[in-house]
XYZ file of C-alpha atoms in Angstrom:
779
model
C 0.060 0.076 -0.218
C 2.795 2.444 0.872
C 4.729 1.907 -2.743
C 1.436 2.237 -4.645
C 0.745 5.656 -2.695
C 4.224 6.784 -3.417
C 3.813 6.121 -7.121
C 0.406 7.939 -7.749
C 2.171 11.436 -7.866
C 4.544 10.361 -10.553
C 1.511 8.579 -12.613
C -0.333 11.943 -12.469
C 2.710 14.076 -13.496
C 3.125 11.888 -16.506
C -0.623 11.908 -17.480
C -0.123 15.817 -17.141
C 2.886 15.827 -19.299
C 1.092 13.836 -22.017
C -2.014 16.096 -21.978
C 0.650 18.987 -21.979
C 2.422 17.754 -24.957
C -0.745 16.946 -27.189
C -1.090 19.903 -29.498
C -4.318 21.819 -29.899
C -6.410 21.771 -33.151
C -5.575 25.359 -34.260
C -1.581 24.495 -34.691
C 0.085 22.440 -36.590
C 3.794 21.091 -35.603
C 6.518 21.491 -38.447
C 9.949 20.354 -39.012
C 11.888 23.207 -41.202
C 15.239 22.497 -43.086
C 18.015 25.007 -42.595
C 17.285 26.042 -46.245
C 14.119 26.945 -45.422
C 14.923 28.732 -42.229
C 17.273 30.847 -44.125
C 14.664 31.438 -47.051
C 12.008 32.520 -44.448
C 14.392 34.282 -41.834
C 13.436 31.972 -39.029
C 16.706 30.249 -38.110
C 16.846 28.489 -34.591
C 18.418 30.748 -31.728
C 19.142 33.480 -34.328
C 16.070 34.878 -35.984
C 13.634 33.027 -33.286
C 14.634 32.516 -29.615
C 13.146 31.234 -26.465
C 12.509 34.775 -25.425
C 11.205 35.787 -28.892
C 9.914 32.657 -30.574
C 7.380 34.069 -32.920
C 7.764 34.886 -36.858
C 5.443 36.561 -38.905
C 5.382 34.776 -42.592
C 3.582 36.274 -45.589
C 0.960 33.950 -46.779
C 2.086 34.570 -50.461
C 5.639 33.621 -49.713
C 4.497 30.242 -48.382
C 2.140 29.624 -51.416
C 5.146 30.534 -53.879
C 7.520 28.167 -52.041
C 4.920 25.309 -52.422
C 4.598 26.140 -55.989
C 8.336 26.292 -56.723
C 9.326 23.261 -54.880
C 5.808 21.149 -54.693
C 6.093 18.090 -52.543
C 9.898 18.901 -51.585
C 8.385 21.963 -49.839
C 8.301 21.738 -45.978
C 5.072 23.592 -45.973
C 3.311 20.844 -48.173
C 1.659 18.862 -45.284
C -0.400 22.199 -44.467
C -0.789 23.174 -48.153
C -4.791 23.310 -48.132
C -4.830 24.847 -44.486
C -2.607 27.917 -45.771
C -4.686 28.296 -48.836
C -8.021 28.398 -46.540
C -6.394 30.714 -44.101
C -8.514 34.048 -44.187
C -5.543 36.546 -43.548
C -2.503 37.595 -45.566
C -0.130 36.816 -42.709
C 0.427 33.582 -40.584
C 2.388 33.287 -37.461
C 5.341 30.554 -37.037
C 6.360 29.542 -33.435
C 9.493 28.305 -32.383
C 9.081 25.305 -29.949
C 12.604 25.241 -28.338
C 11.617 22.695 -25.679
C 10.000 20.435 -28.287
C 6.708 20.695 -26.215
C 4.662 19.775 -29.313
C 6.990 17.130 -30.853
C 8.724 19.499 -33.611
C 11.339 22.703 -33.509
C 8.216 24.946 -35.081
C 4.643 25.143 -35.204
C 2.312 27.078 -37.623
C -0.855 28.841 -36.173
C -3.934 28.036 -38.297
C -6.535 30.281 -37.008
C -6.812 34.114 -36.507
C -7.794 33.619 -32.945
C -5.051 31.105 -31.856
C -2.803 33.983 -33.553
C -4.059 36.430 -31.421
C -3.908 34.303 -28.043
C -0.124 33.507 -28.923
C 0.756 37.016 -29.611
C -1.103 38.301 -26.518
C -1.374 35.397 -23.781
C -3.810 35.328 -20.932
C -1.342 36.584 -18.513
C -0.843 39.687 -20.493
C -4.542 40.253 -21.082
C -5.334 40.373 -17.297
C -7.783 38.862 -15.237
C -10.991 40.308 -16.387
C -10.265 38.768 -19.986
C -9.263 35.369 -18.256
C -12.581 35.324 -16.692
C -14.504 35.944 -19.898
C -12.856 32.753 -21.458
C -13.846 29.307 -21.047
C -11.824 27.334 -18.275
C -10.471 24.884 -21.010
C -9.276 27.952 -23.041
C -7.353 29.407 -20.055
C -6.077 26.052 -19.083
C -4.770 25.655 -22.670
C -3.091 29.326 -22.434
C -1.497 29.007 -19.160
C -0.597 25.397 -18.855
C 1.031 25.983 -15.418
C 1.546 23.271 -12.606
C 1.385 23.810 -8.713
C 3.269 21.833 -6.290
C 1.231 20.094 -4.075
C 2.276 19.685 -0.168
C 4.277 16.448 0.769
C 2.134 13.572 2.513
C 4.251 11.369 4.476
C 3.284 7.673 4.307
C 6.301 6.112 6.276
C 8.847 6.393 3.237
C 11.145 8.668 5.220
C 12.193 5.711 7.356
C 13.147 3.439 4.595
C 15.275 6.480 3.216
C 17.002 7.079 6.591
C 17.903 3.351 6.688
C 19.298 3.506 3.154
C 21.311 6.763 3.710
C 25.078 6.524 4.447
C 26.120 7.921 7.859
C 29.656 8.311 9.197
C 30.406 5.439 11.497
C 34.163 5.420 11.674
C 35.974 5.964 15.137
C 37.148 9.660 16.081
C 40.816 10.125 17.167
C 42.038 13.169 19.134
C 45.417 14.479 18.912
C 46.917 16.986 21.432
C 50.059 18.892 22.051
C 51.506 20.672 25.079
C 50.633 24.222 24.794
C 54.036 25.410 25.444
C 55.100 23.762 22.343
C 52.832 25.660 20.210
C 54.774 27.996 17.944
C 58.097 26.301 18.596
C 60.614 25.913 15.939
C 60.518 22.756 14.142
C 63.964 21.073 12.909
C 64.077 18.202 10.272
C 67.126 16.020 9.731
C 67.838 12.902 7.604
C 68.073 9.371 8.891
C 68.628 6.189 7.459
C 65.348 4.080 7.447
C 67.291 0.866 7.641
C 68.664 1.665 10.901
C 65.470 1.747 12.894
C 62.728 -0.650 13.251
C 59.697 0.074 11.355
C 61.803 2.976 9.627
C 59.400 2.540 6.637
C 56.040 1.018 5.771
C 55.503 -0.650 2.432
C 52.106 -0.538 1.126
C 51.508 -3.419 -1.405
C 48.545 -3.375 -3.636
C 46.039 -6.141 -3.132
C 42.349 -6.837 -4.107
C 39.804 -6.162 -1.462
C 36.735 -8.224 -2.080
C 34.603 -5.442 -0.319
C 35.237 -3.290 -3.279
C 33.914 -5.939 -5.899
C 30.373 -6.472 -4.527
C 27.924 -6.604 -7.515
C 24.818 -4.358 -6.545
C 21.407 -6.224 -7.219
C 19.196 -3.485 -6.036
C 19.020 -0.157 -4.877
C 16.146 2.015 -3.235
C 15.972 5.848 -3.983
C 13.885 8.206 -3.215
C 12.823 11.519 -5.309
C 10.790 14.462 -3.943
C 9.606 17.344 -6.147
C 9.834 20.793 -4.629
C 8.967 24.178 -6.450
C 11.930 26.192 -7.332
C 12.243 29.486 -5.408
C 13.595 32.568 -7.120
C 13.977 35.985 -5.696
C 13.798 38.972 -8.209
C 13.146 42.516 -7.832
C 12.707 45.444 -10.384
C 12.771 49.088 -10.333
C 11.464 51.669 -12.829
C 13.826 54.308 -13.665
C 11.986 57.726 -13.224
C 12.247 60.231 -15.877
C 10.804 63.516 -15.340
C 9.193 65.559 -18.378
C 11.110 68.414 -19.856
C 10.307 70.917 -22.470
C 12.579 70.648 -25.324
C 12.547 72.749 -28.708
C 15.186 73.501 -31.358
C 15.516 76.111 -33.877
C 18.113 77.155 -36.053
C 18.965 79.502 -39.123
C 22.110 80.061 -41.280
C 24.480 82.535 -40.078
C 27.234 84.208 -42.205
C 29.829 86.400 -41.950
C 29.646 90.035 -43.231
C 31.997 90.895 -45.999
C 34.181 92.802 -43.423
C 34.199 89.812 -41.197
C 35.246 87.352 -44.153
C 38.090 89.906 -44.950
C 39.492 89.940 -41.578
C 39.325 86.334 -40.979
C 41.138 85.707 -44.490
C 43.733 87.904 -43.300
C 44.185 86.821 -39.813
C 47.546 85.122 -38.621
C 45.699 82.259 -36.879
C 44.187 81.202 -40.293
C 47.667 81.255 -41.976
C 49.256 79.303 -39.131
C 46.624 76.657 -39.194
C 46.623 76.401 -43.119
C 50.525 75.911 -42.830
C 50.174 73.312 -40.119
C 47.773 70.851 -41.766
C 48.979 71.773 -45.484
C 51.401 68.608 -45.386
C 48.877 66.329 -43.924
C 46.184 67.279 -46.276
C 48.495 66.608 -49.359
C 49.247 63.245 -47.923
C 45.614 62.566 -47.325
C 44.729 63.330 -51.084
C 47.818 61.352 -52.503
C 46.445 57.993 -50.302
C 43.038 58.834 -51.734
C 44.316 58.632 -55.107
C 46.738 55.627 -54.619
C 44.124 53.183 -53.052
C 40.312 52.793 -52.938
C 39.068 53.857 -49.196
C 35.990 52.542 -49.861
C 37.092 49.066 -51.176
C 35.610 46.221 -48.974
C 38.615 44.113 -48.068
C 36.441 41.316 -46.233
C 34.170 41.007 -49.192
C 37.380 40.577 -51.910
C 39.006 38.202 -49.123
C 35.976 35.847 -49.133
C 36.079 36.094 -53.093
C 39.792 35.023 -53.303
C 38.824 32.211 -50.786
C 36.285 31.040 -53.123
C 38.662 30.776 -56.094
C 41.117 28.017 -56.981
C 41.405 25.623 -54.279
C 38.297 26.574 -52.436
C 36.525 24.450 -49.982
C 32.757 25.264 -51.029
C 31.211 22.572 -53.093
C 31.539 23.443 -56.707
C 29.396 20.571 -58.232
C 26.155 20.927 -59.831
C 23.158 19.751 -57.939
C 20.147 18.150 -59.236
C 17.192 20.136 -58.377
C 14.192 18.316 -60.224
C 13.925 16.215 -63.260
C 10.766 15.873 -65.580
C 9.864 12.889 -67.930
C 6.610 11.322 -69.190
C 6.054 7.789 -69.783
C 3.104 8.828 -72.688
C 4.339 11.779 -74.171
C 8.216 11.067 -74.029
C 8.277 7.505 -74.374
C 10.738 6.445 -76.889
C 11.424 10.139 -77.882
C 14.346 12.639 -77.449
C 14.202 16.320 -76.657
C 15.488 18.337 -79.525
C 15.137 21.990 -78.037
C 14.163 23.403 -74.687
C 13.357 27.127 -73.521
C 12.357 28.814 -70.253
C 9.414 30.774 -70.166
C 10.518 34.291 -70.342
C 7.789 35.734 -67.537
C 6.668 32.832 -65.502
C 9.287 31.429 -63.213
C 9.558 27.683 -62.898
C 7.790 26.933 -66.344
C 9.946 25.393 -69.116
C 8.794 24.296 -72.633
C 10.769 21.285 -74.377
C 10.078 19.943 -77.799
C 10.180 16.043 -78.139
C 10.971 14.285 -81.630
C 10.954 10.662 -82.622
C 14.107 8.650 -82.092
C 14.034 7.159 -85.532
C 16.419 7.065 -88.712
C 15.239 8.570 -92.069
C 14.330 5.125 -93.264
C 12.510 3.958 -90.131
C 10.571 7.336 -90.226
C 9.370 6.589 -93.927
C 8.514 3.177 -92.964
C 6.367 4.245 -89.861
C 4.791 7.268 -91.429
C 1.351 5.966 -91.000
C 2.001 5.303 -87.270
C 3.499 8.607 -86.790
C 0.356 10.519 -88.089
C -1.599 8.823 -85.331
C 0.794 10.081 -82.663
C 1.212 13.905 -83.277
C 4.184 16.018 -82.370
C 3.943 18.008 -79.327
C 5.902 20.699 -77.164
C 5.408 20.089 -73.427
C 5.144 22.693 -70.892
C 6.519 21.616 -67.479
C 6.112 23.664 -64.070
C 7.809 22.852 -60.677
C 4.464 23.019 -59.064
C 3.728 19.706 -60.811
C 6.603 17.367 -61.760
C 4.582 14.704 -62.776
C 2.070 16.034 -65.431
C 2.681 18.515 -68.119
C 0.630 21.831 -67.724
C 0.463 22.420 -71.270
C 0.550 20.574 -74.772
C 1.453 22.372 -77.991
C 0.247 20.353 -81.185
C 2.625 20.587 -84.154
C 2.128 19.239 -87.634
C 5.486 17.554 -87.439
C 8.448 17.158 -85.257
C 9.877 20.525 -84.100
C 13.654 20.740 -84.163
C 13.898 24.428 -83.188
C 11.431 27.140 -81.276
C 11.339 30.308 -79.864
C 9.283 32.685 -77.404
C 8.375 36.029 -78.882
C 10.633 38.700 -76.931
C 8.196 41.502 -77.004
C 4.740 39.080 -76.303
C 5.833 35.462 -74.589
C 2.435 34.337 -75.368
C 3.699 33.970 -78.988
C 5.712 31.025 -79.852
C 7.135 30.213 -83.300
C 8.717 26.822 -84.324
C 10.356 24.958 -87.307
C 9.274 21.496 -88.149
C 11.128 18.742 -89.704
C 9.069 19.107 -92.928
C 10.265 22.553 -93.451
C 6.875 24.409 -92.144
C 7.086 27.319 -89.790
C 4.515 27.175 -86.943
C 2.977 29.702 -85.054
C 1.160 29.527 -81.496
C -0.788 31.667 -79.173
C -1.087 30.756 -75.547
C -2.644 33.853 -74.185
C -5.732 31.660 -72.938
C -3.773 29.397 -71.054
C -1.669 31.781 -69.032
C -3.565 31.024 -65.990
C -2.954 27.380 -66.266
C 0.901 28.093 -66.383
C 0.848 30.339 -63.558
C -1.182 27.699 -61.508
C -3.966 30.092 -60.585
C -6.816 28.545 -62.317
C -9.341 27.089 -59.809
C -11.580 24.965 -61.977
C -8.812 22.750 -63.374
C -9.834 19.344 -64.045
C -7.559 16.646 -62.474
C -5.223 14.613 -65.021
C -6.448 16.637 -67.727
C -3.750 18.675 -69.731
C -4.789 21.197 -72.394
C -3.958 20.722 -75.945
C -3.443 23.780 -77.785
C -3.551 23.712 -81.725
C -1.361 26.128 -83.844
C -2.810 29.078 -85.200
C -1.153 29.436 -88.557
C 1.512 27.028 -90.379
C 3.203 28.174 -93.749
C 2.435 26.035 -96.841
C 4.993 23.157 -97.767
C 5.392 24.409 -101.133
C 6.892 27.851 -99.800
C 8.879 26.453 -96.762
C 12.280 24.976 -96.556
C 12.837 21.406 -98.460
C 14.866 20.096 -95.490
C 14.249 19.864 -91.707
C 14.413 23.802 -90.025
C 17.409 23.409 -87.802
C 17.443 26.759 -86.162
C 14.893 29.558 -85.870
C 15.199 32.967 -84.458
C 13.138 36.442 -83.915
C 14.841 39.234 -85.147
C 15.053 42.177 -82.268
C 12.284 44.544 -82.006
C 14.609 47.545 -82.606
C 14.919 46.894 -86.379
C 13.221 44.950 -89.414
C 14.365 43.973 -92.764
C 12.853 45.093 -96.099
C 11.972 43.258 -99.327
C 15.421 44.227 -100.724
C 17.247 42.771 -97.636
C 18.200 46.224 -96.213
C 17.753 46.647 -92.465
C 15.601 49.429 -91.278
C 14.490 50.704 -87.962
C 11.659 49.391 -86.168
C 9.772 52.288 -84.266
C 7.175 50.285 -82.732
C 9.629 48.019 -80.766
C 7.636 44.998 -81.437
C 9.166 41.671 -83.021
C 7.430 40.965 -86.147
C 10.063 39.017 -88.272
C 11.796 35.800 -87.953
C 14.809 34.182 -89.851
C 14.818 30.401 -90.412
C 18.005 28.221 -91.784
C 17.921 24.574 -93.030
C 20.433 22.203 -94.687
C 18.730 22.935 -98.060
C 21.168 25.703 -98.794
C 18.692 28.267 -97.816
C 18.000 31.085 -95.250
C 14.566 32.809 -95.279
C 13.038 35.701 -93.450
C 9.244 35.851 -92.399
C 7.060 38.539 -91.538
C 3.934 37.628 -89.089
C 2.221 41.017 -90.141
C -0.729 40.711 -92.659
C 0.133 42.226 -96.239
C -1.300 45.562 -96.824
C -3.305 44.554 -99.841
C -5.355 41.799 -97.564
C -5.717 44.320 -94.728
C -7.308 46.917 -97.365
C -9.593 44.492 -98.838
C -10.587 42.834 -95.378
C -11.567 46.684 -94.278
C -13.485 46.958 -97.503
C -15.395 43.694 -96.859
C -16.284 44.849 -93.197
C -17.842 48.002 -94.680
C -19.929 46.522 -97.094
C -21.367 43.433 -95.137
C -21.306 42.366 -91.754
C -18.828 39.595 -91.207
C -20.451 36.413 -90.110
C -18.814 34.291 -87.050
C -16.741 31.519 -88.422
C -16.885 27.947 -87.153
C -13.755 27.162 -84.611
C -14.177 23.815 -83.124
C -10.853 23.697 -81.638
C -11.046 27.051 -80.123
C -7.861 28.299 -82.056
C -7.205 32.164 -81.661
C -7.560 34.263 -84.791
C -4.410 35.952 -84.126
C -2.470 34.685 -87.285
C -5.709 33.661 -89.301
C -4.397 35.686 -92.085
C -1.269 33.414 -92.290
C -2.491 29.978 -92.178
C -1.400 28.068 -95.225
C -0.895 31.406 -97.274
C 2.370 32.356 -95.322
C 5.335 33.080 -97.574
C 8.866 34.101 -96.693
C 9.453 37.916 -97.291
C 13.210 36.980 -98.411
C 14.687 33.799 -99.633
C 18.355 33.649 -99.674
C 20.013 30.899 -101.559
C 23.390 29.529 -100.854
C 24.178 26.689 -103.207
C 27.375 25.553 -101.850
C 26.293 25.317 -98.155
C 23.917 22.989 -96.042
C 23.225 25.159 -93.155
C 22.724 23.675 -89.633
C 22.699 26.768 -87.416
C 22.850 30.616 -87.926
C 23.383 33.504 -85.773
C 21.988 37.234 -86.448
C 24.280 40.303 -85.704
C 22.826 43.869 -85.718
C 24.826 47.007 -85.461
C 23.916 50.541 -86.240
C 26.493 52.734 -88.237
C 26.525 56.380 -88.640
C 25.365 55.996 -92.400
C 22.977 53.031 -92.264
C 22.241 49.694 -90.074
C 24.108 46.542 -91.145
C 22.910 43.015 -90.589
C 25.411 40.349 -90.576
C 25.039 36.365 -89.967
C 27.050 33.622 -89.105
C 25.799 30.447 -90.364
C 27.364 26.999 -89.844
C 27.090 24.496 -92.853
C 26.854 20.839 -91.975
C 30.335 20.022 -92.653
C 31.955 22.058 -89.675
C 32.696 25.106 -91.680
C 32.075 28.796 -90.411
C 30.677 31.158 -92.916
C 30.433 35.015 -91.985
C 28.203 37.007 -94.702
C 25.743 39.964 -94.864
C 22.211 39.806 -96.281
C 22.047 42.887 -98.333
C 20.908 41.807 -101.733
C 22.589 42.937 -104.948
C 21.271 43.647 -108.323
C 22.506 41.713 -111.295
C 23.350 44.224 -114.139
C 22.502 41.733 -117.130
C 19.378 39.941 -115.729
C 18.121 42.552 -113.307
C 17.750 39.933 -110.303
C 18.528 39.965 -106.908
C 21.079 37.859 -105.495
C 22.896 37.686 -102.193
C 26.603 38.805 -101.851
C 29.277 35.896 -101.406
C 30.331 35.350 -97.830
C 33.120 37.628 -96.803
C 35.011 34.936 -94.487
C 35.161 31.337 -94.443
C 36.773 29.253 -91.721
C 37.350 25.410 -91.524
C 37.878 25.015 -87.580
C 35.624 22.356 -86.413
C 35.957 18.420 -87.374
C 32.039 17.845 -87.589
C 28.781 19.447 -87.858
C 28.635 22.708 -85.867
C 25.577 22.594 -83.365
C 26.150 26.015 -81.225
C 26.794 29.447 -82.303
C 26.129 31.417 -78.960
C 27.025 35.036 -78.399
C 28.379 35.925 -74.860
C 25.843 38.102 -72.696
C 28.720 40.180 -71.464
C 30.733 40.689 -74.471
C 28.687 41.295 -77.820
C 31.580 40.642 -79.762
C 32.668 37.265 -78.606
C 31.128 34.196 -79.996
C 31.053 30.541 -78.780
C 30.825 27.695 -81.454
C 30.771 24.052 -80.592
C 31.058 21.298 -83.189
C 32.622 17.860 -83.768
C 35.313 17.084 -80.864
C 36.197 20.863 -80.659
C 35.051 24.406 -79.419
C 36.236 27.649 -80.474
C 35.724 31.241 -79.202
C 35.781 33.958 -81.991
C 35.932 37.808 -81.608
C 33.873 39.573 -84.337
C 35.853 41.955 -86.338
C 39.028 39.574 -86.163
C 38.963 37.490 -89.275
C 42.218 35.948 -88.767
C 40.719 32.973 -87.208
C 39.320 31.968 -83.596
C 41.419 33.625 -80.538
C 40.715 30.261 -78.390
C 40.454 26.801 -79.905
C 40.384 23.707 -77.953
C 42.204 20.517 -78.359
C 40.224 17.612 -79.513
C 38.258 15.946 -76.728
C 37.712 11.936 -76.432
C 33.865 12.277 -76.820
C 32.044 14.536 -78.999
C 30.728 17.721 -78.095
C 26.884 18.228 -78.773
C 25.887 21.409 -77.270
C 27.388 24.407 -75.492
C 26.182 27.624 -73.593
C 27.673 30.662 -71.965
C 26.990 31.435 -68.193
C 24.304 34.138 -67.409
C 26.271 35.376 -64.393
C 30.002 34.908 -64.891
C 31.777 36.295 -68.037
C 34.708 33.475 -67.584
C 32.477 30.386 -67.409
C 30.487 28.247 -70.186
C 29.075 24.982 -70.414
C 29.768 22.013 -73.019
C 27.591 19.183 -73.244
C 29.056 15.575 -74.504
C 27.801 12.499 -76.001
C 28.578 10.314 -73.106
C 26.210 12.501 -70.923
C 28.906 14.443 -69.238
C 29.106 18.318 -68.796
C 32.387 20.120 -68.991
C 32.617 23.250 -67.007
C 35.074 25.725 -68.313
C 36.348 28.632 -66.302
C 38.997 30.575 -68.326
C 40.000 32.537 -65.403
C 41.068 29.320 -63.498
C 42.233 26.828 -66.504
C 42.544 27.526 -70.348
C 43.801 24.090 -71.329
C 41.025 21.850 -69.644
C 37.698 22.155 -68.025
C 37.653 23.327 -64.394
C 35.368 20.492 -63.678
C 33.551 17.415 -65.361
C 30.448 16.246 -64.313
C 28.166 13.336 -65.215
C 24.462 14.158 -65.489
C 23.066 11.149 -67.591
C 23.944 7.831 -69.259
C 23.090 9.174 -72.699
C 23.862 12.036 -75.100
C 23.020 15.768 -73.995
C 20.879 17.273 -76.405
C 20.304 20.831 -75.026
C 21.481 23.270 -72.120
C 19.780 26.277 -71.055
C 20.711 28.374 -68.060
C 18.124 30.608 -65.970
C 18.474 32.827 -63.238
C 15.460 32.471 -60.825
C 16.880 35.050 -58.041
C 20.258 36.190 -57.016
C 20.477 33.315 -54.744
C 19.312 30.617 -57.124
C 20.574 29.889 -60.650
C 19.321 26.759 -62.591
C 20.725 24.919 -65.356
C 18.224 22.935 -67.777
C 19.906 19.922 -69.347
C 17.961 17.504 -71.646
C 19.126 13.923 -73.032
C 18.581 11.657 -75.760
C 16.000 9.521 -73.640
C 13.548 12.409 -73.490
C 14.579 13.204 -69.603
C 14.716 16.817 -68.623
C 17.145 17.658 -65.741
C 17.057 20.677 -63.813
C 20.294 21.358 -62.008
C 21.136 24.179 -59.322
C 24.367 25.930 -60.046
C 26.744 26.268 -57.156
C 27.807 29.634 -55.628
C 31.117 29.189 -56.995
C 29.962 29.277 -60.526
C 27.283 31.980 -60.035
C 28.979 34.565 -58.180
C 31.503 36.569 -60.360
C 34.891 37.647 -58.720
C 35.882 41.284 -58.558
C 36.743 42.615 -61.957
C 36.019 39.225 -63.667
C 34.407 41.003 -66.507
C 37.718 43.276 -66.863
C 40.032 40.296 -66.367
C 38.331 38.710 -69.350
C 38.677 41.628 -71.774
C 42.152 41.918 -71.061
C 42.371 38.235 -71.836
C 40.674 38.255 -74.963
C 42.700 41.351 -76.120
C 45.809 39.446 -75.313
C 44.753 36.405 -77.391
C 44.048 38.800 -80.326
C 47.418 40.255 -80.159
C 48.847 36.734 -79.983
C 46.724 35.809 -83.023
C 48.067 39.038 -84.972
C 51.540 38.379 -84.065
C 51.464 34.764 -85.290
C 49.875 36.067 -88.300
C 52.469 38.308 -89.260
C 55.324 35.816 -88.364
C 53.573 33.557 -90.927
C 53.686 36.225 -93.212
C 57.098 37.236 -92.770
C 58.271 33.539 -92.925
C 56.326 32.960 -96.250
C 58.110 36.309 -97.798
C 61.586 34.776 -96.561
C 60.946 31.605 -98.088
C 59.871 33.115 -101.395
C 62.722 35.503 -101.345
C 65.206 32.762 -100.539
C 63.771 30.634 -103.559
C 64.015 33.555 -105.933
C 67.839 33.921 -104.754
C 68.369 30.588 -105.468
C 66.693 30.588 -108.945
C 68.682 33.626 -109.785
C 72.021 31.975 -108.782
C 71.223 28.807 -110.742
C 70.329 31.263 -113.720
C 73.534 33.045 -113.446
C 75.576 29.995 -113.416
C 74.068 28.396 -116.219
C 74.684 31.727 -118.124
C 78.464 31.573 -117.349
């Protein structure tokens, strides 16, 4: 009976603790990772502490995080509760003692938010009386110690306690000897009996006993704490301030300038003033040494992780099965949305034999979103496989694509923007909208081979029918350039011809136009071009099968000049302009011959990309090599790589660092080149997939997050997160790269001059030998 009564208080305490740890219905315990804490500014014991455990979070930020990271988001368990929350701000609490089982908890109601921010103790007795007893107990959760009731256990404790039972010894000394001096002397311990005592170790069984049972007693008492406070008394005082500018009179100024005190002061500080000015000219006093030190530490030999980390991947078992990705593009205005074009992995003969099967499976462009990594958000229907497509720079809802059969296609996705943004509420589950193209060019008017590249001309200019660039004052992109291996480059205009516009206006004036049947819901944006679209200019190059092109535009004082770099399929690089010339005999217009031709690459060129930091620096990738060119330097590439063991399939410049670019390989590796670190080999090589890499496209989400989209031959899209070392430029990196490119240009010019000098010396030596032979024969 005594033992049962002693256990009752402990059982009651455990019951209270279990009731205390059970969280109320208006909060939800959460576990936040360190990345989420840093993103929302709620780091443990830094932003939130035990004294200040609350953090106000914006509902919009939580919803955006759930859209971007989807199921990876730490707020995904309370997604619907957050969406149903009536106010714009939610309260996040820091559970330092893990009372509710996690390090944080999210308050789910406005009343609970007010109760946590203004607890019952702060509201006073009157408000506490108005609430229900259960609410007061849930808010306070305090325990009061109960008085101790003796049931006889103190006798057992006293019996089990250790008492000092050893005998006491008393040592005394004669009083007169107190304080007497003490004399020590040396003696031989062997001369006297018991001169020394040896203490040998031995095993004592009393200290090797095994304790089988032990009785202990515990009693809880309230913690006592004495504290005091004192309020500092501040007496009120009336304070005011008013000032007005006070200037010396002309007489006072004259006296001050002529005074000896001013002259002595100037003479005494003149030398120090000159030294200070010289120091300001020599070094920058506003330079942040600590920031520069961190940038130096993050350079060569750095400890930070420089590798690309996979952020997300997209694939579809229905639409991407047995297909490859031919092109990818990030949506220009909607974050977390990327479009990919998928094509059949078939040879030309297999495509002809299976043409009937291909007609039943239409070609598509898939739109993926980070908010739903499983299902595509939008499907663009294509008349044939698309090898290249681009968003319109002035209107991202307009998309143009080039097909394998040589046709040019236009889409308008204005009605599906809410679908991509994830704001549509009545979206049916597992149903992906299919958007039909608005207009397509006729097969007889397009290319006779697959369109390998397509680009929008900048909105600052347009090309006339004579091939002359003109300024576009509207600032809207209206023209497109395409290239294909049929030795032809075409310019297209999406505006309606003036004749058609005039006839349409007259028809509207005569009769009212009847509504047309539109069963597919296709917008009428480009109805005037459907099946009647013809190229504005057709430039024929009989000698070159073009695989890739790049438009360059510069405005000279006299007129604008439009030049293009295009790459034939045999690896040759051709630089030309599109100004048409007139034949004097026939009067027909023809394109001028290319101004420069270079044979650098040992295979088909697949990339021609201009640097985002230097408008005259161009990267080309083809075969087993890549090269960097400077526009205007026609002696050759300023940088050329050695042949790699694997074929290079694609390349792209970094969007944040002038010295970094990425090269994709056929074995699934990505070479990261940092020209400030190494110029003879990549700074790092990382494997992404087991098959060939087809496309690379970087994207800047924010200053703290840069992503790299990489697609492979099996139809999988990989989203990689670029580390800090590859996205943060070092101090004066652009200036260093500019000097490096200039140095390479000087080297190229120097070797060209040496080559010419050696050729001239060889020619002179051969002429001298010929002259000597001629003189010998004459003698």
